[in-house]
XYZ file of C-alpha atoms in Angstrom:
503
model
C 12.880 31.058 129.910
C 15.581 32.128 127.206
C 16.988 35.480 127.488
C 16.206 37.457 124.465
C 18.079 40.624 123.038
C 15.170 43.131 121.629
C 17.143 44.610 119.363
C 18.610 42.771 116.199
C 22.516 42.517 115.959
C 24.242 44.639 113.184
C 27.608 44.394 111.196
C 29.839 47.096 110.116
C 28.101 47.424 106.626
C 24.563 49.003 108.412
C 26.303 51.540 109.767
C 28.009 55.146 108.265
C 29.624 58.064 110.443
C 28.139 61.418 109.961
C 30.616 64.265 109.469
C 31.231 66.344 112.414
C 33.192 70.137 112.511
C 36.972 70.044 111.708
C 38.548 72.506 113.211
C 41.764 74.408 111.351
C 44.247 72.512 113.535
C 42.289 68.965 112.074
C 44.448 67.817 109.544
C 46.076 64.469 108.603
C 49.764 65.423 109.934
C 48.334 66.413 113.649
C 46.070 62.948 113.794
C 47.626 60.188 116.020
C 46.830 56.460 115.847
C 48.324 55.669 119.431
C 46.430 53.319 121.328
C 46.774 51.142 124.619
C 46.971 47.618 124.692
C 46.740 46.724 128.076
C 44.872 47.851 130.918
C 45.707 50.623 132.895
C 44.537 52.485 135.989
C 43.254 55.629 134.181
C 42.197 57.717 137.138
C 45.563 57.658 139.045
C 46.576 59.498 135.901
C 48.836 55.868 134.692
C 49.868 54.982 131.586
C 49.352 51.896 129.493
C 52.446 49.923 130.264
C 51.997 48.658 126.724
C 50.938 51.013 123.435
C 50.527 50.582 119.639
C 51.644 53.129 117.181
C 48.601 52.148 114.824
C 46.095 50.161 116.356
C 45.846 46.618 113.899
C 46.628 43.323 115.460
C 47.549 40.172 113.201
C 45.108 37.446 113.993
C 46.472 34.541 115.873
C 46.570 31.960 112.641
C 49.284 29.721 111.220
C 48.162 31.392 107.762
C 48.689 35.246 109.260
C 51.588 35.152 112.351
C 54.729 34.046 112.231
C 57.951 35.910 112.635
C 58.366 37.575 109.472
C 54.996 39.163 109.912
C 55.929 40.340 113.528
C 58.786 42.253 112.134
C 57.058 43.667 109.025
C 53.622 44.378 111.414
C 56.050 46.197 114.137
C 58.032 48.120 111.619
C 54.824 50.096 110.966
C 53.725 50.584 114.416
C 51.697 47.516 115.125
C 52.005 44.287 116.858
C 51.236 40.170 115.784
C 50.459 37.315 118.160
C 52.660 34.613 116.873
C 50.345 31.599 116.481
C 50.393 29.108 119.014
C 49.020 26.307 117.233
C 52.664 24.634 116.792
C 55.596 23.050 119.027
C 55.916 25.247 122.276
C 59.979 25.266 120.879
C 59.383 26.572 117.378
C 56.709 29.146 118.814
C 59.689 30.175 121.227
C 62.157 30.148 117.915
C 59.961 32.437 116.498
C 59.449 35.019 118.900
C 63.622 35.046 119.710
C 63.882 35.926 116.264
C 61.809 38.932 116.458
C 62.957 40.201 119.452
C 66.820 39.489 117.813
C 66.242 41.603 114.789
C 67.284 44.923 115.088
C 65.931 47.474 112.324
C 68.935 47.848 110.241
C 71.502 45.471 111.370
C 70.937 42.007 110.026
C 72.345 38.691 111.291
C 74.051 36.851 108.834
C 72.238 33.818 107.335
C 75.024 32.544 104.376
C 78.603 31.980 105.927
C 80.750 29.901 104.620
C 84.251 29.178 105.298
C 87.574 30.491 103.580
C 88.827 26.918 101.988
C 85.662 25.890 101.271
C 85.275 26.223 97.317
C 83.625 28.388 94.507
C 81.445 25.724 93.580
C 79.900 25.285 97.103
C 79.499 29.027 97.022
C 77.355 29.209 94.351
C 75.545 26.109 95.866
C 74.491 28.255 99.427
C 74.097 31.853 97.072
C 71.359 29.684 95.021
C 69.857 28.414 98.186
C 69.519 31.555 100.200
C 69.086 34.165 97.349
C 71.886 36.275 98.867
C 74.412 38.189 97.028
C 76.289 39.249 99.980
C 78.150 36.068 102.199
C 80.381 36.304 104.923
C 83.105 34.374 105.316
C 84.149 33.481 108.906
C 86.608 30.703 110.243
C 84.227 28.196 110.891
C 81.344 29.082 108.528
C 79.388 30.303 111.573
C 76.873 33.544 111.485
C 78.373 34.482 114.873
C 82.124 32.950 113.644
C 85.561 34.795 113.525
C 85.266 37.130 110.521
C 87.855 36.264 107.871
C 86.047 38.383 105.039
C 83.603 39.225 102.203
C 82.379 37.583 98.806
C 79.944 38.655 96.992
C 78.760 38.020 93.522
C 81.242 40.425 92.113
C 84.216 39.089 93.108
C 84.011 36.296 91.072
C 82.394 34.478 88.328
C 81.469 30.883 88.378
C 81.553 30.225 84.645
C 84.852 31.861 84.400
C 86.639 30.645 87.649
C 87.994 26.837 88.463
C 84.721 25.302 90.477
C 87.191 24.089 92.749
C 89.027 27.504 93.492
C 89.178 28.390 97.285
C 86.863 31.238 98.645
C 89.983 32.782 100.226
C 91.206 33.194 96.845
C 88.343 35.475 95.497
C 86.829 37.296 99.103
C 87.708 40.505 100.212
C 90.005 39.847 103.521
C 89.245 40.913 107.229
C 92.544 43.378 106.801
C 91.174 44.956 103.572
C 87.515 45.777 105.439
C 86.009 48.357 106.651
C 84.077 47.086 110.040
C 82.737 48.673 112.903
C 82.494 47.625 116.885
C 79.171 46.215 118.237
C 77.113 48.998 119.825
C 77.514 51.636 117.251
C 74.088 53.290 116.124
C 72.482 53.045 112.639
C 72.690 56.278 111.866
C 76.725 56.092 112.802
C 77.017 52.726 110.516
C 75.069 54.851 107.722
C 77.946 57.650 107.551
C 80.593 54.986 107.723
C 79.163 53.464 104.271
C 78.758 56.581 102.675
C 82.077 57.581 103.277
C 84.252 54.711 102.412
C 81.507 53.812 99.671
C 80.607 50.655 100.420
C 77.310 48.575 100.328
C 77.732 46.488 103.585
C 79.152 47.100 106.955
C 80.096 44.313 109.487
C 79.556 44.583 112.695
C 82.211 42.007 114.811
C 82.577 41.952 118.568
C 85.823 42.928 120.391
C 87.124 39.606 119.567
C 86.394 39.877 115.733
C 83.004 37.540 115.624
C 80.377 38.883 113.304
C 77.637 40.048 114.648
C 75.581 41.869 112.101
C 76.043 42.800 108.583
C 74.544 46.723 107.625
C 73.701 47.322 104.182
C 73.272 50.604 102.583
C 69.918 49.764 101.150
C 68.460 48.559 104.412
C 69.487 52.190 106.353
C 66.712 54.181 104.008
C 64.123 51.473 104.685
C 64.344 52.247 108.260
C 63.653 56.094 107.531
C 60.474 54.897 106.184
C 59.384 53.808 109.324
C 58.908 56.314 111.977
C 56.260 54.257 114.084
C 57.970 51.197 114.944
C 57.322 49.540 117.313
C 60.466 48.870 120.207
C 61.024 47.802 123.608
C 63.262 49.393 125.963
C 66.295 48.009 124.423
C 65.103 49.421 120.566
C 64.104 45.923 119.779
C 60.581 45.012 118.391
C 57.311 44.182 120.274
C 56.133 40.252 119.671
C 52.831 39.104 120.826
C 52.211 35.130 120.934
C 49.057 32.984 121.056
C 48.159 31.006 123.870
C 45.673 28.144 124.796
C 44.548 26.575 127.901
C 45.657 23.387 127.798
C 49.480 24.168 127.874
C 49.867 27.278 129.384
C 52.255 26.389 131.892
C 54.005 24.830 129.881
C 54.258 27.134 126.970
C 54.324 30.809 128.848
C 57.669 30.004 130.727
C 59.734 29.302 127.209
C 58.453 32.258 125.626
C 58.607 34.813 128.093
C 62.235 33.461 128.082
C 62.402 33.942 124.620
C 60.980 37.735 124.804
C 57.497 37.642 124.241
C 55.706 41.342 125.682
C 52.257 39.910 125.641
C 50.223 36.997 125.501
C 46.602 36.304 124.068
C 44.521 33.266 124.807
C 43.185 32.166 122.144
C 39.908 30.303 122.088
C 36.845 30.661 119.696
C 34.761 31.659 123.256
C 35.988 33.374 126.045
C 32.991 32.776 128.845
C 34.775 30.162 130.312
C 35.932 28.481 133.237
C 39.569 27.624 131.293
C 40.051 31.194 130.257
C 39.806 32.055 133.891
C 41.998 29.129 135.070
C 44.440 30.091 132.599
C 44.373 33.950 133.636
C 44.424 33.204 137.749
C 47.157 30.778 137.357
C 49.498 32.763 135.277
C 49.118 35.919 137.014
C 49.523 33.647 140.241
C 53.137 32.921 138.995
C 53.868 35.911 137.685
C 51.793 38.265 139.084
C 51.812 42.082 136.674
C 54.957 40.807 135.328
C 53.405 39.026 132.285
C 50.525 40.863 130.016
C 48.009 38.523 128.824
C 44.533 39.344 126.971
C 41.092 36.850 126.666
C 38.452 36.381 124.659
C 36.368 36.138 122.751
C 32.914 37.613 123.723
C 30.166 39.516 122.408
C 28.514 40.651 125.066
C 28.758 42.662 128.678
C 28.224 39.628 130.821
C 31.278 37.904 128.944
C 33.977 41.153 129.278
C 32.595 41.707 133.189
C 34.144 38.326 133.597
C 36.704 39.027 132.009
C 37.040 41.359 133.466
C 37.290 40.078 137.155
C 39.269 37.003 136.317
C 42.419 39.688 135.454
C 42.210 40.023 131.730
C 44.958 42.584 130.619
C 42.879 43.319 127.225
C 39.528 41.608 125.455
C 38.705 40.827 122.249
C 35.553 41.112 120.775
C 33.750 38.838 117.813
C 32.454 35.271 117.522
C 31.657 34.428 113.547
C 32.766 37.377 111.946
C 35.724 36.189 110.400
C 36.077 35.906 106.583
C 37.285 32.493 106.748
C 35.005 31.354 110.391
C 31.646 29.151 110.122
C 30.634 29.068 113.474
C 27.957 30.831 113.271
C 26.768 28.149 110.147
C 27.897 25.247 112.375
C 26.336 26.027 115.801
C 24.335 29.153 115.172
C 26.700 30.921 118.141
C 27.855 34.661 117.522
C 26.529 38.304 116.948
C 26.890 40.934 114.351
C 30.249 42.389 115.051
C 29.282 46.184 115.044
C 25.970 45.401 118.117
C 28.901 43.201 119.810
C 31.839 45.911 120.070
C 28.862 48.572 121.345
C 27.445 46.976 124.046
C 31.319 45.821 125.598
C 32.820 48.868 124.930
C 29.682 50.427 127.368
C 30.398 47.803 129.580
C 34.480 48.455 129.363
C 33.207 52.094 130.675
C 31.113 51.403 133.146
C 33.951 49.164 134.524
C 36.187 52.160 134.464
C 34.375 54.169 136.135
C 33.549 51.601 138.700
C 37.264 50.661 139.348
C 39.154 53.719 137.562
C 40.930 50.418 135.805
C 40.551 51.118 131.664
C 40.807 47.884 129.940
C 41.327 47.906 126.696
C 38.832 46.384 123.965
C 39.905 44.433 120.324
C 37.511 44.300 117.293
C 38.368 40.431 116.188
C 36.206 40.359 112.546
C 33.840 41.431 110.968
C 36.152 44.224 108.687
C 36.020 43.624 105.111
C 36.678 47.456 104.258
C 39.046 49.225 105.307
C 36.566 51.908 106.745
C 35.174 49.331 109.205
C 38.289 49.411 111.196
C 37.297 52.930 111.718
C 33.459 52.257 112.413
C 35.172 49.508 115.039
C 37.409 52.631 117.005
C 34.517 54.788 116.639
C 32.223 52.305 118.611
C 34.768 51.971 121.426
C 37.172 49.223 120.012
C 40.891 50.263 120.930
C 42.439 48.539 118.388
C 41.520 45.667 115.613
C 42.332 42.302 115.301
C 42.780 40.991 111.057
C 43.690 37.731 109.870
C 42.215 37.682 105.718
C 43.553 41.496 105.624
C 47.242 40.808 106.807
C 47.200 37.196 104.903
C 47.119 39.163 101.724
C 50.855 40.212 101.808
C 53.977 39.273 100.599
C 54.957 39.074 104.630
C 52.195 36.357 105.384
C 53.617 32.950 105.272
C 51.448 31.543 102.890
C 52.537 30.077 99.642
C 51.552 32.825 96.856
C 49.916 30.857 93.749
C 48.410 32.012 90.366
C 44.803 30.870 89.857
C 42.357 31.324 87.273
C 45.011 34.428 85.587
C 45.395 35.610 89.239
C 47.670 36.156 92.163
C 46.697 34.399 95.171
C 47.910 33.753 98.264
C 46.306 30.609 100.775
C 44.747 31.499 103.699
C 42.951 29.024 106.684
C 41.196 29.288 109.494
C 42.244 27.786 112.336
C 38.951 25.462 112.886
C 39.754 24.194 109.293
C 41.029 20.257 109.424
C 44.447 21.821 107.744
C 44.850 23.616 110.680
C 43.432 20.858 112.740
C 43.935 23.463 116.167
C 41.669 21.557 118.329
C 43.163 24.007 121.916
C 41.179 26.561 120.387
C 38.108 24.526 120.332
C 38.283 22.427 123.231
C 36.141 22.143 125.854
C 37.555 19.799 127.966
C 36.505 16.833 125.759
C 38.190 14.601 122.887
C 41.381 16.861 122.481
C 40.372 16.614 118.379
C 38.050 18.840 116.194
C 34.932 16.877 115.933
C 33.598 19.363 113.041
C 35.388 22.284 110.921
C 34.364 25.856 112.434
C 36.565 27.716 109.447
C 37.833 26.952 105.648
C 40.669 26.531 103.538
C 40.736 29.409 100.898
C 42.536 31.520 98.937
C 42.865 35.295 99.521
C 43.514 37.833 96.534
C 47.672 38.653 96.265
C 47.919 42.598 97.780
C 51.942 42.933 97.560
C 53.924 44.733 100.489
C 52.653 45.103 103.428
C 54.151 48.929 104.639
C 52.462 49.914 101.321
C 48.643 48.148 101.941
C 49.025 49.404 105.735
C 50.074 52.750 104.758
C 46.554 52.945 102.692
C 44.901 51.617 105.097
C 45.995 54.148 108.016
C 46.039 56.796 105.594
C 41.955 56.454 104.852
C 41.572 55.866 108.722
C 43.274 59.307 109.657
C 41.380 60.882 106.576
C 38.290 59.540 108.051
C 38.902 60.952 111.493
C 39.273 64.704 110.612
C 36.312 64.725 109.018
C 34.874 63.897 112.058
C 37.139 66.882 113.715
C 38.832 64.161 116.149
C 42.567 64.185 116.169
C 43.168 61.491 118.223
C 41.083 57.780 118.858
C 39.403 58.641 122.484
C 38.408 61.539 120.887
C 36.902 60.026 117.904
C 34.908 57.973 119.971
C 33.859 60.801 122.158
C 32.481 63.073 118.698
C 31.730 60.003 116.392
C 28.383 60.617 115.249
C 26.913 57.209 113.632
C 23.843 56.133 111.908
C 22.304 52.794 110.808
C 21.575 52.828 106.936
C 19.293 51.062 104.808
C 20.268 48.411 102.335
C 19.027 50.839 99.565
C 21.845 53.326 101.258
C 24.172 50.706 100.775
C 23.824 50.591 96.993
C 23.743 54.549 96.585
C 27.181 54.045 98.253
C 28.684 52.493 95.912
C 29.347 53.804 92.170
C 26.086 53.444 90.158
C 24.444 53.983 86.850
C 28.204 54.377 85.419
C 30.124 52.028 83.578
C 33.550 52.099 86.036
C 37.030 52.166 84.000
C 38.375 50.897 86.636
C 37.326 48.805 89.986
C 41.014 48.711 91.837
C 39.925 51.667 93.655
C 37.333 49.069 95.331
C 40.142 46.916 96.241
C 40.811 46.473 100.119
């Protein structure tokens, strides 16, 4: 006979947290968001080799992760899995890129050679957007530097089209340049005091190596929670499935990648555990790796035993999923994070080995995310919520009078990622399990995160817990009625305006 669950499943929406005492010390500055993302032997008093500064995930998606959302998502203290729906080399390209930026010091993407003319200048400054080009000896980002040009050296509509660059640039002996290895805040002073806007950086034998520009240097003071290695560069998470695994893992942990996630629309299965036994075969602690998904105890408990270094949680949440319309397979996300976050302690009190837990949908307000921690979730996984910003790599369209920007799941035929819902069969999708839509434009992403985190912190004092284990030790919740839903929202008021409903 069927196993039935006697209670019904709930989503984030049924439930509120009840206000507990905040002490004097409880205020926003003393609250911290640090979380672990891998597991940990808590008992012996270890550490989580791996943390987050905030604890929000992108969502493994060709519409969310790619590398320009890894560096924006890291400069704020949180991570992305770079989707792995795509050539094992350009998923490899992408993660080397992350793990080559360094906050600050930016490789240079327009070179161009010194007798190479005006008019093929202003052909590559059109093309890249860039004001700023170096000039090296064989037009080469990593190239002997031979100078500077920028757009103030010269005017196309008043200079022969035809006119050499070496004519117009600033030369290599007229520069101010500085060795590799110097610090940021060194490469600041050096621009302040010979008053320039951009600093190369050239190796001992004079090849360019970065370019520093004064605007970049107070960017980086507005990020105090990146996110860096041991070697100050930034963390990059990529998407695996488990068809290519051996394949795939070897090329980017070459390329830098800190941690892996296989990603599958359900985790109960014999190819997650294949996948996790063979790579930690090979590489043994070496390489992180998380599963998923579940929704239940009996899914993280195996897990669990098959060596998963973090688990997500959620099947049909998503904003974008149909799963649960197509095959009538899922939970309500809030039920589903409850019952494996009591089976994530039970294990860790069992083993004394904490593995950390990820809320993967459901959230379509930013106070879920802290309903999610609050229920046990470590951190959150968001795909619609990150695909919203400029840093997504979605095209960004006006429709109907507004801005848009495109966003798919990864079950839709555009994405066509049949690893994620094989089992062992056709190696096609034989049905979509997610959508092609359109998400409403939100602008940059430090400046939607910093709301976000900002209403999260807010959230937590008033529940007197100044850091996420101990919100999730005094979290006081309660289910609410639908009628407790509407007296939630503004009522029997005609609202000036709604953007304060905006998330």
């Amino acid at each position: 006979m069927a196993h039935y669950f006697e209670e019904p499943s709930h989503t984030f929406g049924e439930y509120l947290l009840v206000p507990g005492y905040s002490s004097a010390d409880c205020i926003p500055g003393n609250v911290s968001l640090q979380t672990p993302l891998v597991k940990f032997n808590k008992k012996s008093g270890e550490k989580s080799p791996l943390y987050l500064n905030i604890p929000m995930v992108s969502a493994i998606m060709q519409s969310v992760s790619d590398d320009n959302m890894a560096v924006a998502l890291a400069r704020e203290g949180g991570l992305s899995f770079i989707f792995g729906s795509q050539t094992i080399e350009r998923q490899a390209e992408m993660v080397a890129k992350v793990k080559s930026y360094k906050a600050g010091f930016v490789k240079s993407d327009s070179n161009i050679r010194p007798e190479q003319s005006l008019k093929e200048l202003e052909e590559l400054t059109k093309r890249t957007g860039h004001s700023t080009v170096a000039v090296t000896e064989d037009g080469t980002s990593n190239g002997k530097l031979a100078g500077i040009i920028t757009d103030r050296d010269y005017r196309i509509n008043y200079c022969p089209p035809d006119a050499k660059v070496l004519d117009y640039m600033t030369p290599f002996k007229d520069m101010i340049t500085a060795e590799e290895g110097i610090s940021l805040s060194d490469a600041n002073d050096l621009i302040w005091k010979h008053k320039i806007n951009q600093l190369p950086v050239i190796d001992k034998k004079g090849n360019l190596q970065y370019l520093v520009f004064r605007k970049d240097y107070s960017s980086h003071e507005q990020h105090p929670l990146e996110l860096l290695d041991k070697k100050h560069r930034y963390l990059v998470g990529a998407g695996i499935n488990t068809r290519d695994y051996m394949e795939r893992v070897p090329d980017l942990i070459k390329a830098g990648a800190d941690v892996f996630c296989l990603d599958s629309s359900e985790g109960f299965s014999e190819w997650q555990k294949r996948a996790l036994r063979d790579l930690h075969k090979k590489y043994g602690d070496k390489i992180k790796i998380g599963a998923g998904n579940v929704v239940d105890a009996e899914g993280f408990n195996f897990l669990a035993e098959a060596g998963a270094d973090f688990i997500k949680v959620g099947i049909g949440g998503g904003s974008i999923c149909i799963t649960r319309e197509q095959k009538g397979i899922g939970r309500g996300q809030a039920t589903a994070i409850i019952e494996v976050a009591k089976a994530r302690d039970e294990w860790y009190r069992r083993t004394g080995e904490y593995i950390p837990v990820c809320s993967d949908g459901g959230i379509v307000h930013d106070y879920h995310i802290t309903l999610a921690l609050a229920m046990g979730a470590d951190f959150v996984m968001l795909g619609r919520y990150f695909a919203r910003f400029d840093e997504s790599p979605t095209s960004k369209l006006m429709v109907n009078g507004n801005y848009v920007k495109e966003y798919w799941g990864e079950g839709s035929n555009r994405a066509r990622n049949w690893q994620r819902y094989d089992l062992g069969g056709t190696r096609e999708l034989a049905f979509e399990e997610g959508v092609d839509s359109y998400v409403p434009y939100a602008g940059r992403l430090h400046d939607g995160v910093g709301i976000t985190t900002s209403k999260i912190i807010h959230t937590m004092c008033n529940c007197g817990a100044l850091s996420i284990p101990e919100l999730q030790e005094k979290a006081k919740l309660t289910l609410i009625s639908q009628a407790s839903i509407s007296e939630g929202s503004a009522h029997d008021v005609i609202v000036k305006n709604t953007s304060i409903h905006a998330e």
